[in-house]
PDB file of C-alpha atoms and ligand atoms in Angstrom:
ATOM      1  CA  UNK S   1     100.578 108.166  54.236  1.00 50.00           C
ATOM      2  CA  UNK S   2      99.801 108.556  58.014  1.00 56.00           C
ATOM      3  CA  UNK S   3      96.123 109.478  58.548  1.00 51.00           C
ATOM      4  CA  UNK S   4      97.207 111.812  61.440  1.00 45.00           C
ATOM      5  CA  UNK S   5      94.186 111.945  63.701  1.00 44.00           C
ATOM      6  CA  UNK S   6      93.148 115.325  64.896  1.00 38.00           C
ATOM      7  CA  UNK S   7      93.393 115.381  68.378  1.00 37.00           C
ATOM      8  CA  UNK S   8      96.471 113.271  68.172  1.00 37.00           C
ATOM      9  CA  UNK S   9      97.734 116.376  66.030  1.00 35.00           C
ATOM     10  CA  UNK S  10      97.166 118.619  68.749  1.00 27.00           C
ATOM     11  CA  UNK S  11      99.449 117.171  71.105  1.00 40.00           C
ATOM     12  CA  UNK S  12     103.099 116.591  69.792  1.00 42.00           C
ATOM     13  CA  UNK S  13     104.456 116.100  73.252  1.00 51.00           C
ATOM     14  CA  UNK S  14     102.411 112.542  74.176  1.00 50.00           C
ATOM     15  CA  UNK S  15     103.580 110.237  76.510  1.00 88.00           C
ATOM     16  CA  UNK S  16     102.221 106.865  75.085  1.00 97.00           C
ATOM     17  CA  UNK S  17     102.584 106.073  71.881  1.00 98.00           C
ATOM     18  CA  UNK S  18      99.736 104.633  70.115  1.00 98.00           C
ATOM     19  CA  UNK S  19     100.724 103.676  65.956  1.00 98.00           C
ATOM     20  CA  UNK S  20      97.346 101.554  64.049  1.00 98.00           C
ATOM     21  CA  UNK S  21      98.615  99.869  60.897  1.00 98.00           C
ATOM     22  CA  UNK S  22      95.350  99.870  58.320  1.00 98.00           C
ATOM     23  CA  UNK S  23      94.341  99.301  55.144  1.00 98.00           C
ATOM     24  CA  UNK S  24      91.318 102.030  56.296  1.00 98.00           C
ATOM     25  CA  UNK S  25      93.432 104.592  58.307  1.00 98.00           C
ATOM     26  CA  UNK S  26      90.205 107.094  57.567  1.00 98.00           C
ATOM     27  CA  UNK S  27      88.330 103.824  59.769  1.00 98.00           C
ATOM     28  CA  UNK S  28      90.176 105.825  62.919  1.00 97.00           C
ATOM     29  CA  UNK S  29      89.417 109.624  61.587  1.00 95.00           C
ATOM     30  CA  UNK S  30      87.286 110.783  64.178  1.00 96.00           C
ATOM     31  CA  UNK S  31      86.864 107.292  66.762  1.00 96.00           C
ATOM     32  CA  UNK S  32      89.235 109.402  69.194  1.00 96.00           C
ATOM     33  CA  UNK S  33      87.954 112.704  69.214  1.00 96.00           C
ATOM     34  CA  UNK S  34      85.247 112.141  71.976  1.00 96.00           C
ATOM     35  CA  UNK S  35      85.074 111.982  75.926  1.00 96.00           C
ATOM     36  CA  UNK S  36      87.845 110.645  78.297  1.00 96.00           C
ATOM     37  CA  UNK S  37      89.913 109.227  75.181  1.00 96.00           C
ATOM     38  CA  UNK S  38      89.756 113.255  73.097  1.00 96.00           C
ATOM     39  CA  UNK S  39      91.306 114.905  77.073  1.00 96.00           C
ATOM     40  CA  UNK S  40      94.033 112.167  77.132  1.00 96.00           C
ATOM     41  CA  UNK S  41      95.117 113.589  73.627  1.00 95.00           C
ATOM     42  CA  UNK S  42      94.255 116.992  73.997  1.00 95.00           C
ATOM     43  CA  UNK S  43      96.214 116.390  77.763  1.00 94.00           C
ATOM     44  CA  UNK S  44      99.135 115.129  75.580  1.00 95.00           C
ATOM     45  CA  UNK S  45      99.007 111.933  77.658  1.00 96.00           C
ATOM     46  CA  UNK S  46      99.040 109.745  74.383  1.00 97.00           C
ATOM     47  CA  UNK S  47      99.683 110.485  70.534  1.00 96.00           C
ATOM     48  CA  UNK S  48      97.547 108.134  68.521  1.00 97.00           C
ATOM     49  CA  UNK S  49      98.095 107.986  64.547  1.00 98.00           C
ATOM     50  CA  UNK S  50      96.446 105.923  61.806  1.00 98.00           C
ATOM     51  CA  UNK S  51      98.931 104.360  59.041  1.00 98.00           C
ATOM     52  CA  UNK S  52      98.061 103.383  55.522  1.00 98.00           C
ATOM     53  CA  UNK S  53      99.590  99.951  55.100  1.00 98.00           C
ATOM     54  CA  UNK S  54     100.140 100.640  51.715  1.00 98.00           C
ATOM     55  CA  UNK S  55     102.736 103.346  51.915  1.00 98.00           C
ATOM     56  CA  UNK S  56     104.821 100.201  53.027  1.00 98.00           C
ATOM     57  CA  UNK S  57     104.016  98.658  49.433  1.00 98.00           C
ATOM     58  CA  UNK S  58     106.948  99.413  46.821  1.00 95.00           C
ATOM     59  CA  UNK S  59     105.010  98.200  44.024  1.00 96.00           C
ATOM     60  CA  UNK S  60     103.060 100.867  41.653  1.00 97.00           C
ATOM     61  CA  UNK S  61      99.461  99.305  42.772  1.00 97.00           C
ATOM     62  CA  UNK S  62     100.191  99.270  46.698  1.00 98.00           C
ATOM     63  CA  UNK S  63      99.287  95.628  46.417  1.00 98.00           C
ATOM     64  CA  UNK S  64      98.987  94.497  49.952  1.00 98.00           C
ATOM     65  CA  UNK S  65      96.870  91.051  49.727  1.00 98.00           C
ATOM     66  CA  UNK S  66      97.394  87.867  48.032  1.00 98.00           C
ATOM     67  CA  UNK S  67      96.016  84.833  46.982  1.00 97.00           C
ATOM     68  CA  UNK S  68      96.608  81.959  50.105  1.00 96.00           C
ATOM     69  CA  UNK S  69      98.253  78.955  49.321  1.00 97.00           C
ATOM     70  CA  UNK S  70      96.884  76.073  48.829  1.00 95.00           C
ATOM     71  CA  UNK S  71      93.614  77.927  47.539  1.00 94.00           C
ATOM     72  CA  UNK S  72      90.535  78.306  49.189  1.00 90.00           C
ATOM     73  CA  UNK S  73      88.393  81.983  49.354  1.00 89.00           C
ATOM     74  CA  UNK S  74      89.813  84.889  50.001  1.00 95.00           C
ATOM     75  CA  UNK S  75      92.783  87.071  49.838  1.00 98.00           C
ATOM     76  CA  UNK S  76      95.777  86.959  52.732  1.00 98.00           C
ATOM     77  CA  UNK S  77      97.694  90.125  54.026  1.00 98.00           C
ATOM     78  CA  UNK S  78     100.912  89.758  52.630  1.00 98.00           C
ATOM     79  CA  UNK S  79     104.733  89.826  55.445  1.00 98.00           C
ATOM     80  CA  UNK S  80     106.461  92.474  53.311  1.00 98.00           C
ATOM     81  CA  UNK S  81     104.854  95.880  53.745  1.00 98.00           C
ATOM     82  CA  UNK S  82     103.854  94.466  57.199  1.00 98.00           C
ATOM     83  CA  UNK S  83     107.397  93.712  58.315  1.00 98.00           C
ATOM     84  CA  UNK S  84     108.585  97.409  56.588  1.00 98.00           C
ATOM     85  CA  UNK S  85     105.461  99.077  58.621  1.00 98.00           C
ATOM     86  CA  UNK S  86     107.063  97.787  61.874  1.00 98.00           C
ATOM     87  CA  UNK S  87     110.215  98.606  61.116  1.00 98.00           C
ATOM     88  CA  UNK S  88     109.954 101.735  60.367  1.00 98.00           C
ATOM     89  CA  UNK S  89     107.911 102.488  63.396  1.00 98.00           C
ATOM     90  CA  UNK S  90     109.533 100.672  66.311  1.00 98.00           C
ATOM     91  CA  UNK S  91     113.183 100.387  64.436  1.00 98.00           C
ATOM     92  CA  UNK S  92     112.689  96.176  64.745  1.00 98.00           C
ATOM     93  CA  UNK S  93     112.778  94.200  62.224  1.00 98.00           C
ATOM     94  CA  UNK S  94     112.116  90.735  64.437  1.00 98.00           C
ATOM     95  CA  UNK S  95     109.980  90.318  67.182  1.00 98.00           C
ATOM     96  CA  UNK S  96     113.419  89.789  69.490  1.00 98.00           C
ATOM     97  CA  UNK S  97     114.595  93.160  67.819  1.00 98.00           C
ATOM     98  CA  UNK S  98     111.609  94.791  69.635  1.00 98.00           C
ATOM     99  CA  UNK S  99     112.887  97.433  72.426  1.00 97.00           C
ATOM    100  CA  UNK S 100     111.641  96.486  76.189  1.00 96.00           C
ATOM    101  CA  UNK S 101     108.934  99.260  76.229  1.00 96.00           C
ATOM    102  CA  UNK S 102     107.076  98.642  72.863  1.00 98.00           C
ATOM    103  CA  UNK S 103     104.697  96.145  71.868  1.00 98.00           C
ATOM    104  CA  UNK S 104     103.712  94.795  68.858  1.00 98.00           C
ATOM    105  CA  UNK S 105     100.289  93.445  68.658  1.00 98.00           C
ATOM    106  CA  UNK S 106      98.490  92.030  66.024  1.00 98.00           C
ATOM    107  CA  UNK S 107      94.487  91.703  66.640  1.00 99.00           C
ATOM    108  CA  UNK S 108      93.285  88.406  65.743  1.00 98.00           C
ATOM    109  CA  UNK S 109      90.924  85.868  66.359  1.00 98.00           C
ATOM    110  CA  UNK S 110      93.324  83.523  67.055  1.00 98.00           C
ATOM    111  CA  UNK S 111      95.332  85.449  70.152  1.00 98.00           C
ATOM    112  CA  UNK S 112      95.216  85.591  73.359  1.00 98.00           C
ATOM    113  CA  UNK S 113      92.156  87.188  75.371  1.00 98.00           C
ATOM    114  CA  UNK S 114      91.843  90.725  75.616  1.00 98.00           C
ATOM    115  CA  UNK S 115      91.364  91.174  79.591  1.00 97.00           C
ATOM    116  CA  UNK S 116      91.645  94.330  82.246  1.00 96.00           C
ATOM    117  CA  UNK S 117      94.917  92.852  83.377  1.00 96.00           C
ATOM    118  CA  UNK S 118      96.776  92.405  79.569  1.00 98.00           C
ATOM    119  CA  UNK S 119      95.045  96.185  79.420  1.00 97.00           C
ATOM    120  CA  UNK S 120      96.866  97.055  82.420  1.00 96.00           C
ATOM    121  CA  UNK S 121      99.948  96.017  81.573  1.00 97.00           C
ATOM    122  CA  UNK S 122     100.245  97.483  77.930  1.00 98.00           C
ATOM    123  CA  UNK S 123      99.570 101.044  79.272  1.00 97.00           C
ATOM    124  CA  UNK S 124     102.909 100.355  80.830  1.00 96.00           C
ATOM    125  CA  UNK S 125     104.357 100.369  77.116  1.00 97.00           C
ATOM    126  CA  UNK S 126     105.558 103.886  75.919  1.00 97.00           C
ATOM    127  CA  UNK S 127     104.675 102.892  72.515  1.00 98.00           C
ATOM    128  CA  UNK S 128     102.289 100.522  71.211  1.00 98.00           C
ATOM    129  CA  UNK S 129     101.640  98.966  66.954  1.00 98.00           C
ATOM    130  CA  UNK S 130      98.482  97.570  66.656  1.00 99.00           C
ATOM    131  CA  UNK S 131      98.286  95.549  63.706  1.00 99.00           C
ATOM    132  CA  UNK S 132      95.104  95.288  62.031  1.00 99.00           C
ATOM    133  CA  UNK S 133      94.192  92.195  59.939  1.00 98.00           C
ATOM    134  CA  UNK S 134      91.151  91.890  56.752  1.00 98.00           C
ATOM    135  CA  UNK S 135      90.221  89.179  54.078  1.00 98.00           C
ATOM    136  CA  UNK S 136      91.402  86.097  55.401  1.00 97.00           C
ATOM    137  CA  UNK S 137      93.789  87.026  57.736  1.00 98.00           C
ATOM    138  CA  UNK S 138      97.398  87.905  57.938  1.00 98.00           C
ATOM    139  CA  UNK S 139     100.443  86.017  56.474  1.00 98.00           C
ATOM    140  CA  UNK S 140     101.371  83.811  59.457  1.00 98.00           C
ATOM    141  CA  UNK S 141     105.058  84.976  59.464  1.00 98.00           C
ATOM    142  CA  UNK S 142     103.635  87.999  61.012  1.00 98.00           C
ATOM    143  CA  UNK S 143     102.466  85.997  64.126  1.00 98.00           C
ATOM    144  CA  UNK S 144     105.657  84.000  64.395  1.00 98.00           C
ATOM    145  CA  UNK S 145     108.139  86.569  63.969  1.00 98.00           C
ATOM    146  CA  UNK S 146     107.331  89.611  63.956  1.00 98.00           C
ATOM    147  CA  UNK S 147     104.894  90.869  66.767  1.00 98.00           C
ATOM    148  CA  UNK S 148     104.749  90.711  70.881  1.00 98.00           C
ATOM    149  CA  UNK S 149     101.637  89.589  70.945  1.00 98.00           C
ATOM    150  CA  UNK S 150      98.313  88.194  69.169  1.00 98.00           C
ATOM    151  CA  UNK S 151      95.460  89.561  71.021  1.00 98.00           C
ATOM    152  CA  UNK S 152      91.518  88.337  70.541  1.00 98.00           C
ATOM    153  CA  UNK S 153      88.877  90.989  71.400  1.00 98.00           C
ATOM    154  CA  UNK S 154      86.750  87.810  71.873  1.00 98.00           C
ATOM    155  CA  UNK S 155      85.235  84.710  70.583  1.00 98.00           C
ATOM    156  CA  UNK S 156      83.814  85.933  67.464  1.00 98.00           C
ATOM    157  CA  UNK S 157      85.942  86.493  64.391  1.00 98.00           C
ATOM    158  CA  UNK S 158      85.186  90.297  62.658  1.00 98.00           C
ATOM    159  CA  UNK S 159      85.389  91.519  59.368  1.00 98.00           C
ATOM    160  CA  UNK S 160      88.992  93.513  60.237  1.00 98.00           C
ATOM    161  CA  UNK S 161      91.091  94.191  62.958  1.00 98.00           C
ATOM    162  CA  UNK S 162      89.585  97.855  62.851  1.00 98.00           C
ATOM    163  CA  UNK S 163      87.148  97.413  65.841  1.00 98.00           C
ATOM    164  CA  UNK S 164      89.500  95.231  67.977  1.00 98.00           C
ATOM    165  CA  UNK S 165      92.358  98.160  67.610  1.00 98.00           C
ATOM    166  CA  UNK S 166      89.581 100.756  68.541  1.00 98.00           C
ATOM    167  CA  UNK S 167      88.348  98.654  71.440  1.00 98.00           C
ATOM    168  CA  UNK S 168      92.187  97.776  72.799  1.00 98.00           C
ATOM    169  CA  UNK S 169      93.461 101.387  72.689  1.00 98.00           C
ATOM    170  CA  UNK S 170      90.203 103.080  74.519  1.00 98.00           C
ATOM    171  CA  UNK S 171      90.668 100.269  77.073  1.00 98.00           C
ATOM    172  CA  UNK S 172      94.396 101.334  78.010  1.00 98.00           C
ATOM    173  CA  UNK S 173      94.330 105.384  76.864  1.00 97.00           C
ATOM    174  CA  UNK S 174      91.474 105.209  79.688  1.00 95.00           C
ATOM    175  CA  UNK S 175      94.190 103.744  81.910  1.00 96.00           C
ATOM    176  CA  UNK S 176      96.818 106.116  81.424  1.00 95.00           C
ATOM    177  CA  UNK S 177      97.772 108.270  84.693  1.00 93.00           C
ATOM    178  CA  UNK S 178      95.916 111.401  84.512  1.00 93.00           C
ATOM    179  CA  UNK S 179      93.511 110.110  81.739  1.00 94.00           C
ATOM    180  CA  UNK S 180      90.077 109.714  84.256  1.00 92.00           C
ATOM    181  CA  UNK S 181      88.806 112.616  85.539  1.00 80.00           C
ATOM    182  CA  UNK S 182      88.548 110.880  88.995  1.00 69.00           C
ATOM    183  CA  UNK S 183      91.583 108.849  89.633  1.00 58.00           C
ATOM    184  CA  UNK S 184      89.943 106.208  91.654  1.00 60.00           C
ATOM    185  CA  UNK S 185      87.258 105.322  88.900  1.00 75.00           C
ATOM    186  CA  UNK S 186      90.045 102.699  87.378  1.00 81.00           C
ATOM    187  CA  UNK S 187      90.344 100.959  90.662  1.00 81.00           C
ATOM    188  CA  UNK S 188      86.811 100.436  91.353  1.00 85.00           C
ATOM    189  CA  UNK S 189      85.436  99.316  88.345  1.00 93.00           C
ATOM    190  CA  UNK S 190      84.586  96.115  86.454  1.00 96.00           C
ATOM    191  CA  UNK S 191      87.408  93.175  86.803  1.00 95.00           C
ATOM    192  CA  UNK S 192      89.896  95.718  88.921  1.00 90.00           C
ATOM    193  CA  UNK S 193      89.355  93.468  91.812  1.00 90.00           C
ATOM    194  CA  UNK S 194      88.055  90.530  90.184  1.00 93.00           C
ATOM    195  CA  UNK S 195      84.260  91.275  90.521  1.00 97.00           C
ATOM    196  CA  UNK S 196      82.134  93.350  88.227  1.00 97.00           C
ATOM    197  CA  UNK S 197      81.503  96.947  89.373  1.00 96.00           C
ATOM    198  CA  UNK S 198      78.373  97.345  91.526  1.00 96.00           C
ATOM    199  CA  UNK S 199      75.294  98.045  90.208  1.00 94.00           C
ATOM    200  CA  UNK S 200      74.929 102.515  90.257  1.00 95.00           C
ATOM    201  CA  UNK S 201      71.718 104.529  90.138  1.00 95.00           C
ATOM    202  CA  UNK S 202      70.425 108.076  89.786  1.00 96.00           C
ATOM    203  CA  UNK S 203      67.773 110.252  90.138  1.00 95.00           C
ATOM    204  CA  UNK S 204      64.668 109.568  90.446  1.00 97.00           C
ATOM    205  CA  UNK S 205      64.724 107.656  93.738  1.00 96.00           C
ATOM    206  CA  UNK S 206      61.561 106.692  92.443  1.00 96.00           C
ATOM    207  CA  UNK S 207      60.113 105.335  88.811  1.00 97.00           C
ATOM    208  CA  UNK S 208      57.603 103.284  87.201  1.00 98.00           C
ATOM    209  CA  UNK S 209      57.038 101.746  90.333  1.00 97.00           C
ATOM    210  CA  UNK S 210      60.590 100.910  90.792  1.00 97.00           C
ATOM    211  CA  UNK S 211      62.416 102.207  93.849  1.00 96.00           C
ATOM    212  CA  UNK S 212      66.145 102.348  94.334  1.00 95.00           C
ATOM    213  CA  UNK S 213      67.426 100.636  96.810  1.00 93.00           C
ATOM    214  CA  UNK S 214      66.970 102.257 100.886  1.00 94.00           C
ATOM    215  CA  UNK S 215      70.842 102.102 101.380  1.00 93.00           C
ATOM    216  CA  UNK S 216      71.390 104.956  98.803  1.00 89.00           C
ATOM    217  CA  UNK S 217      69.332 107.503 100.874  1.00 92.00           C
ATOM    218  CA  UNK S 218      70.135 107.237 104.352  1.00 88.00           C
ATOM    219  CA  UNK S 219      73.666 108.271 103.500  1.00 89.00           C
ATOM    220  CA  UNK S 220      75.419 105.793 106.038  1.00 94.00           C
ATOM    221  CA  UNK S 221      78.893 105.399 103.836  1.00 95.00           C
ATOM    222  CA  UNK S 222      79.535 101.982 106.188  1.00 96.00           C
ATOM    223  CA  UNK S 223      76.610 100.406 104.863  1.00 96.00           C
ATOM    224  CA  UNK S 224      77.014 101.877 101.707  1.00 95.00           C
ATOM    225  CA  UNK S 225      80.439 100.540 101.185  1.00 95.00           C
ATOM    226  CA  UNK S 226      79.147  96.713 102.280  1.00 96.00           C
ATOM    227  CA  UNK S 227      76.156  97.297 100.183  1.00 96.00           C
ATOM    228  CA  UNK S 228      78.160  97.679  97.312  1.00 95.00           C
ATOM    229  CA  UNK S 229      80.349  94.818  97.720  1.00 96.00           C
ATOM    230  CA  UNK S 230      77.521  92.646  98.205  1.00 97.00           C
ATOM    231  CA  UNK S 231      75.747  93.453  95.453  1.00 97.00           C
ATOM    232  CA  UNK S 232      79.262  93.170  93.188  1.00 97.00           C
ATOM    233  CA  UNK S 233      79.249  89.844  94.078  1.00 97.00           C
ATOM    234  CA  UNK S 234      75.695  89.066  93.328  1.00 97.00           C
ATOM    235  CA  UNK S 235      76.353  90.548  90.111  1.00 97.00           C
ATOM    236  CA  UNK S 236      79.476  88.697  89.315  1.00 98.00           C
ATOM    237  CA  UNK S 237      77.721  85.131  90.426  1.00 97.00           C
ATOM    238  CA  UNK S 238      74.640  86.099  88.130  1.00 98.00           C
ATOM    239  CA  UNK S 239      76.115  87.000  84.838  1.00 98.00           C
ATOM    240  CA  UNK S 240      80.239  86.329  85.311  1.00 98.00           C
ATOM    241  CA  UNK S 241      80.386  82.755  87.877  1.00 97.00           C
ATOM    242  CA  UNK S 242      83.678  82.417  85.655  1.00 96.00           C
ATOM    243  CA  UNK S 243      85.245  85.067  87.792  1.00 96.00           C
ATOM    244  CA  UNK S 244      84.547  84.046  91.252  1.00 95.00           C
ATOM    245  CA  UNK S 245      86.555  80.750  90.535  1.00 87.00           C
TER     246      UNK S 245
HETATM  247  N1  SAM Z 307      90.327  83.622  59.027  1.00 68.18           N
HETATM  248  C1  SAM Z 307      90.411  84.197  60.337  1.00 68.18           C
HETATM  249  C2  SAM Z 307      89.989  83.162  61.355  1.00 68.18           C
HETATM  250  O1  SAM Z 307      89.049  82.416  61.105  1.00 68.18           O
HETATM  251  O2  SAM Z 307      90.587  83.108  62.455  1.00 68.18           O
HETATM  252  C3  SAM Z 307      89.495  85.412  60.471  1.00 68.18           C
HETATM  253  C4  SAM Z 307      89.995  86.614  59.755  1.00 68.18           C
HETATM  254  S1  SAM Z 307      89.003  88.049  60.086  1.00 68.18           S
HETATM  255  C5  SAM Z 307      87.718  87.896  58.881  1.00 68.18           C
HETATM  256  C6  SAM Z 307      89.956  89.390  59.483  1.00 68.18           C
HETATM  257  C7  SAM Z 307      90.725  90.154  60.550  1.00 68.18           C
HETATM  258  O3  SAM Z 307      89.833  90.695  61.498  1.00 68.18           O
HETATM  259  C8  SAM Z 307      91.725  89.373  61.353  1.00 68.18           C
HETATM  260  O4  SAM Z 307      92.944  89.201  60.667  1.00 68.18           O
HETATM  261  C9  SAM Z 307      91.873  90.232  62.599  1.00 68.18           C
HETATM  262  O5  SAM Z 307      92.803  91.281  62.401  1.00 68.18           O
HETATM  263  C10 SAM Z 307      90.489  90.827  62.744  1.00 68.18           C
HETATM  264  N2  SAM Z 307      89.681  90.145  63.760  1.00 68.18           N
HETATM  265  C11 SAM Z 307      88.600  89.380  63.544  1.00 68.18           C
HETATM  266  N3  SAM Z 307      88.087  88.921  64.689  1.00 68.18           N
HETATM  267  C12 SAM Z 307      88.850  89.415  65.679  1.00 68.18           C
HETATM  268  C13 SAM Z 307      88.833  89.281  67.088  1.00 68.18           C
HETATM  269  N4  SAM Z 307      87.911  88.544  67.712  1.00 68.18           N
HETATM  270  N5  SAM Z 307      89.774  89.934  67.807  1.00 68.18           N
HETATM  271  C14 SAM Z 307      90.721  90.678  67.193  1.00 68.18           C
HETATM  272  N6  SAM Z 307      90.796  90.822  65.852  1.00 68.18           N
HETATM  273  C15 SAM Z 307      89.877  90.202  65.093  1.00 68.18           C
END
């Protein structure tokens, strides 16, 4: 059964798409009901819903695991139900089958880096499956035939594909036309121009000894504006060198 997550509920008319397959659709029950991610629902700029991979099984214990070939620890997630999950959601049965416009993505260790720009480019997708993994993985059919992509979250490997599906769909909803409250904010943040954002600060000008920088209070927007890039770059060389290359 479809966990149908409330403010997903509340908006029938969505423009993006956004279907999790689970084996813990109740994982996603509230994750989506706060900030800039709860106004793109409740602006009906997405519809996101939580699937029970089991209500693909056709066997009287929803089985959905099984022992890996060739032995070893641990239990694999078996092609069928997810091959029947996808179909019945995008209408493909293949990967090729897949309409231009709808991605397939399984979250694994194993894919392809989760960056700004492959964030970018799948809030282009009216509808998006995210495919969440457990135990030992999936059945590698999956990977080969079925989905658009294999995405990594990064180089650590976590207990289910859960997190990574939570941490992919915030990073596009967020993207999604209308979905900031400021429409620049996208544009000027981390990796948008290959730098990391500038560092911000707040009232007081003043504490523990610790002043913020003069730039910030004479109000000069010119200086302001070089200031900023300046210190972007300092922060990018300190902590991300890998992106100034
Ligand atoms: N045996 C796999 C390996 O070593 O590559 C790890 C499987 S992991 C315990 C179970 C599931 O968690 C994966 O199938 C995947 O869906 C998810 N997962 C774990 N790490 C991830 C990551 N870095 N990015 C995206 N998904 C991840």
């Amino acid at each position: 059964m479809a966990t149908k997550i409330q403010s997903a509920v509340r908006n029938p008319k969505a423009a993006m798409r956004i279907d999790i397959v689970t084996i813990f659709p109740d994982y996603f029950r509230e994750a989506f009901d706060y900030g800039i991610i709860r106004r793109a629902c409740a602006a009906a700029l997405v519809k996101i819903q939580a699937h029970d991979l089991r209500s693909w099984t056709s066997d009287k214990h929803h089985i959905v695991d099984d022992r890996p070939f060739g032995g070893g620890d641990g239990m694999v997630l078996k092609p069928e139900p997810l091959f029947a999950a996808v179909e019945s959601l995008t209408g493909a049965r293949r990967r090729e089958d897949v309409a231009a416009g709808k991605r397939v993505v399984l979250l694994s260790p194993q894919g392809k880096s989760f960056t700004q720009s492959l964030a970018s480019e799948l809030a282009q997708a009216e509808q998006l499956v995210l495919i969440c993994g457990r135990y030992e993985g999936v059945d590698e059919r999956v990977a080969e035939a079925l989905v658009t992509d294999e995405i990594s979250i990064g180089d650590y490997v976590l207990s289910g594909g859960e997190p990574a599906a939570l941490v992919v769909a915030d990073a596009i909803v967020r993207l999604l036309p209308g979905a900031l409250g400021n429409e620049t904010s996208a544009s000027t943040e981390s990796f948008s121009d290959g730098l990391l954002d500038y560092p911000h600060y707040t009232r007081p000008s003043e504490f523990a000894d610790m002043r913020v920088p003069n730039v910030w209070l004479n109000g000069d927007h010119a200086e302001i504006a070089h200031w900023r890039h300046e210190a972007a770059v300092k922060k990018t060389k300190r902590n991300r060198p890998d992106l100034l290359k």
